[in-house]
Coordinates of C-alpha atoms in Angstrom, one line a residue:
M29 CA -0.2 -0.4 0.0
P30 CA 1.1 3.6 -1.3
F31 CA 1.4 6.0 1.3
G32 CA 0.8 10.0 1.1
H33 CA 3.6 12.3 2.4
D34 CA 0.8 13.5 5.1
M35 CA 0.6 9.3 5.9
V36 CA 3.9 8.1 6.5
H37 CA 4.5 11.6 8.6
S38 CA 2.3 10.4 11.4
L39 CA 3.2 6.8 11.0
A40 CA 6.8 7.3 11.2
T41 CA 6.2 9.7 14.6
V42 CA 4.9 7.2 16.0
V43 CA 6.9 4.6 15.7
D44 CA 9.7 7.1 17.4
L45 CA 7.3 8.1 19.6
I46 CA 6.9 4.8 21.0
N47 CA 10.6 3.7 20.3
T48 CA 11.4 6.7 23.2
S49 CA 9.8 3.8 26.0
P50 CA 11.2 1.7 28.3
A51 CA 8.5 -0.3 27.4
T52 CA 10.7 -1.9 23.8
G53 CA 13.2 -3.0 25.6
G54 CA 15.7 0.6 25.5
P55 CA 15.6 3.0 27.7
D56 CA 13.3 5.8 28.6
R57 CA 13.7 8.2 26.2
L58 CA 11.2 11.3 27.2
T59 CA 11.8 12.0 30.5
D60 CA 12.4 15.4 30.8
L61 CA 11.3 18.9 29.0
R62 CA 14.1 18.6 26.8
E63 CA 13.8 15.7 25.9
L64 CA 10.1 16.6 24.9
G65 CA 10.9 19.8 23.2
E66 CA 13.8 17.1 21.0
F67 CA 10.7 15.7 20.0
V68 CA 8.5 18.4 19.3
D69 CA 11.5 20.1 16.7
R70 CA 12.5 16.7 15.6
H71 CA 9.0 15.4 14.0
Q72 CA 7.9 19.6 13.0
V73 CA 5.2 19.4 15.6
S74 CA 3.4 22.3 15.1
G75 CA 0.7 24.6 17.0
V76 CA 2.5 24.1 20.7
G77 CA 3.5 26.5 22.8
E78 CA 6.1 26.8 26.1
L79 CA 5.8 23.1 27.0
G80 CA 5.2 21.3 30.3
T81 CA 5.3 18.7 33.4
A82 CA 2.1 18.3 32.2
D83 CA 2.4 18.5 28.7
L84 CA 5.5 15.6 29.1
N85 CA 3.1 13.8 31.7
Q86 CA 0.2 13.2 28.4
V87 CA 2.9 12.6 25.8
R88 CA 3.6 9.9 28.1
A89 CA 0.2 8.7 28.9
V90 CA -0.4 8.8 25.5
R91 CA 2.9 6.8 24.2
D92 CA 2.2 4.1 26.2
A93 CA -1.7 4.1 24.8
F94 CA -0.1 4.0 21.2
H95 CA 2.7 0.9 22.3
K96 CA -1.0 -0.3 23.5
V97 CA -2.5 -0.4 20.5
F98 CA 0.9 -1.6 18.2
T99 CA 1.1 -4.7 20.3
A100 CA -2.5 -5.8 20.6
P101 CA -3.0 -9.3 19.9
D102 CA -5.7 -8.6 16.8
Q103 CA -7.2 -6.0 14.7
A104 CA -10.5 -6.1 16.3
T105 CA -8.2 -5.0 20.4
A106 CA -6.3 -3.1 18.5
V107 CA -9.7 -1.2 17.5
I108 CA -10.4 -0.8 20.4
R109 CA -7.7 0.3 22.1
L110 CA -7.1 3.3 19.1
N111 CA -11.3 4.5 19.8
T112 CA -10.8 4.2 23.5
L113 CA -7.3 6.7 23.2
L114 CA -8.9 8.9 19.6
S115 CA -12.6 9.2 22.4
G116 CA -10.2 11.3 25.4
T117 CA -9.5 13.4 22.3
R118 CA -11.1 16.8 20.3
I119 CA -10.9 16.8 17.1
T120 CA -11.0 19.7 14.7
P121 CA -9.8 18.1 11.3
R122 CA -8.4 21.5 8.7
L123 CA -7.0 22.0 5.9
T124 CA -3.5 23.6 6.5
E125 CA 0.1 24.9 5.1
H126 CA 2.8 25.3 7.1
D127 CA 6.1 25.9 7.9
G128 CA 6.8 25.1 3.6
H129 CA 4.6 21.7 3.7
P130 CA 1.5 21.1 1.0
L131 CA -1.7 21.7 1.7
H132 CA -2.4 19.2 4.3
V133 CA -5.4 18.2 6.9
H134 CA -4.3 18.3 10.7
Y135 CA -6.4 17.2 12.7
F136 CA -6.6 18.5 16.5
A137 CA -7.8 21.1 18.1
P138 CA -6.7 25.1 17.6
G139 CA -5.6 25.0 20.9
A140 CA -4.9 21.9 22.0
S141 CA -1.8 20.5 24.3
V142 CA 0.4 18.8 22.3
G143 CA -0.2 15.2 23.5
E144 CA -3.7 16.2 22.0
H145 CA -2.2 17.2 19.2
L146 CA 0.2 13.8 18.6
S147 CA -3.3 11.6 20.3
A148 CA -5.6 12.9 17.2
D149 CA -3.2 13.8 14.3
L150 CA -1.2 10.5 14.8
G151 CA -4.3 8.5 16.1
V152 CA -5.8 9.1 13.0
A153 CA -3.3 8.0 10.7
L154 CA -3.0 4.6 12.6
A155 CA -6.9 4.0 11.7
H156 CA -7.2 4.9 7.9
L157 CA -4.1 2.1 8.6
L158 CA -6.6 -0.3 10.2
V159 CA -9.6 1.1 7.6
E160 CA -8.1 -0.2 4.7
G161 CA -7.4 -3.5 6.5
E162 CA -3.4 -2.8 7.4
W163 CA -3.7 -3.7 10.9
E164 CA -0.9 -6.9 10.5
R165 CA 1.6 -3.4 8.8
L166 CA 1.8 -2.6 13.3
R167 CA 4.9 -5.1 13.5
T168 CA 6.8 -5.6 16.7
C169 CA 10.9 -5.9 15.6
S170 CA 11.8 -9.7 15.5
A171 CA 14.9 -9.0 16.5
P172 CA 15.3 -11.3 20.1
D173 CA 16.7 -8.4 21.7
C174 CA 15.1 -5.8 20.4
D175 CA 11.2 -4.9 21.1
N176 CA 11.2 -1.8 19.1
V177 CA 8.1 -1.3 16.9
F178 CA 7.6 -0.6 13.1
V179 CA 5.6 0.1 10.2
D180 CA 6.0 -2.3 7.1
E181 CA 6.4 -0.9 4.0
S182 CA 6.9 -3.1 3.0
R183 CA 5.1 -3.2 -1.4
N184 CA 4.6 -8.2 -0.3
R185 CA 4.1 -7.4 4.1
S186 CA 7.6 -9.1 4.9
R187 CA 9.6 -7.0 7.4
V188 CA 10.6 -8.9 9.9
Y189 CA 13.8 -5.8 11.9
C190 CA 12.5 -2.4 12.8
D191 CA 16.2 -1.7 10.9
S192 CA 18.3 -3.9 8.4
R193 CA 20.8 -2.2 9.5
T194 CA 21.2 -3.3 13.1
C195 CA 19.0 -5.9 14.1
G196 CA 18.7 -6.9 9.8
N197 CA 22.5 -7.6 9.6
R198 CA 23.8 -8.1 13.3
M199 CA 20.9 -11.5 12.5
H200 CA 21.9 -12.0 9.8
V201 CA 24.9 -11.9 11.0
A202 CA 24.7 -14.6 13.7
A203 CA 22.6 -16.9 11.4
Y204 CA 25.3 -17.2 9.3
R205 CA 27.6 -17.6 12.2
A206 CA 25.8 -20.4 13.2
R207 CA 26.0 -22.5 10.0
R208 CA 30.1 -21.7 9.3
R209 CA 30.3 -23.4 12.7
A210 CA 27.7 -26.1 11.9

């Protein structure tokens, strides 16, 4: 399934957000306002004012909710979890152009907190993915020491590692060495 620019950006943002969590096996990379600010800047999250502790706590809760969507055992559970997340969000779709980006849709309400912004925009992107019957594209890395999530954008839905250069390469080298020893 080819994804449009907005969808690719939103899916990459939700993956990066989830992968800041210690639930994915690494350190918590969203522990303070500086890290939250860096995340907001890196993903060009627009319309965000001064960040506070409440924003950090809200974004961390949103991160956990999105992680539960990605790790749902089946599509029906993913739908329930995503609907629960979206039900707490004021969604106000509108067309916008900003920061050199072409016309696109924002779903967060004007004046929304960064947590609501992420819930709305990223949640709607995941909703579109589920509506298209593409739930199985939400994956967790198959490397035994990695629990990072990713969206499989491959044509034949065959991607199994979060990053082919790190986890994929490491697993292929390990398999090669095991074959050589045998």
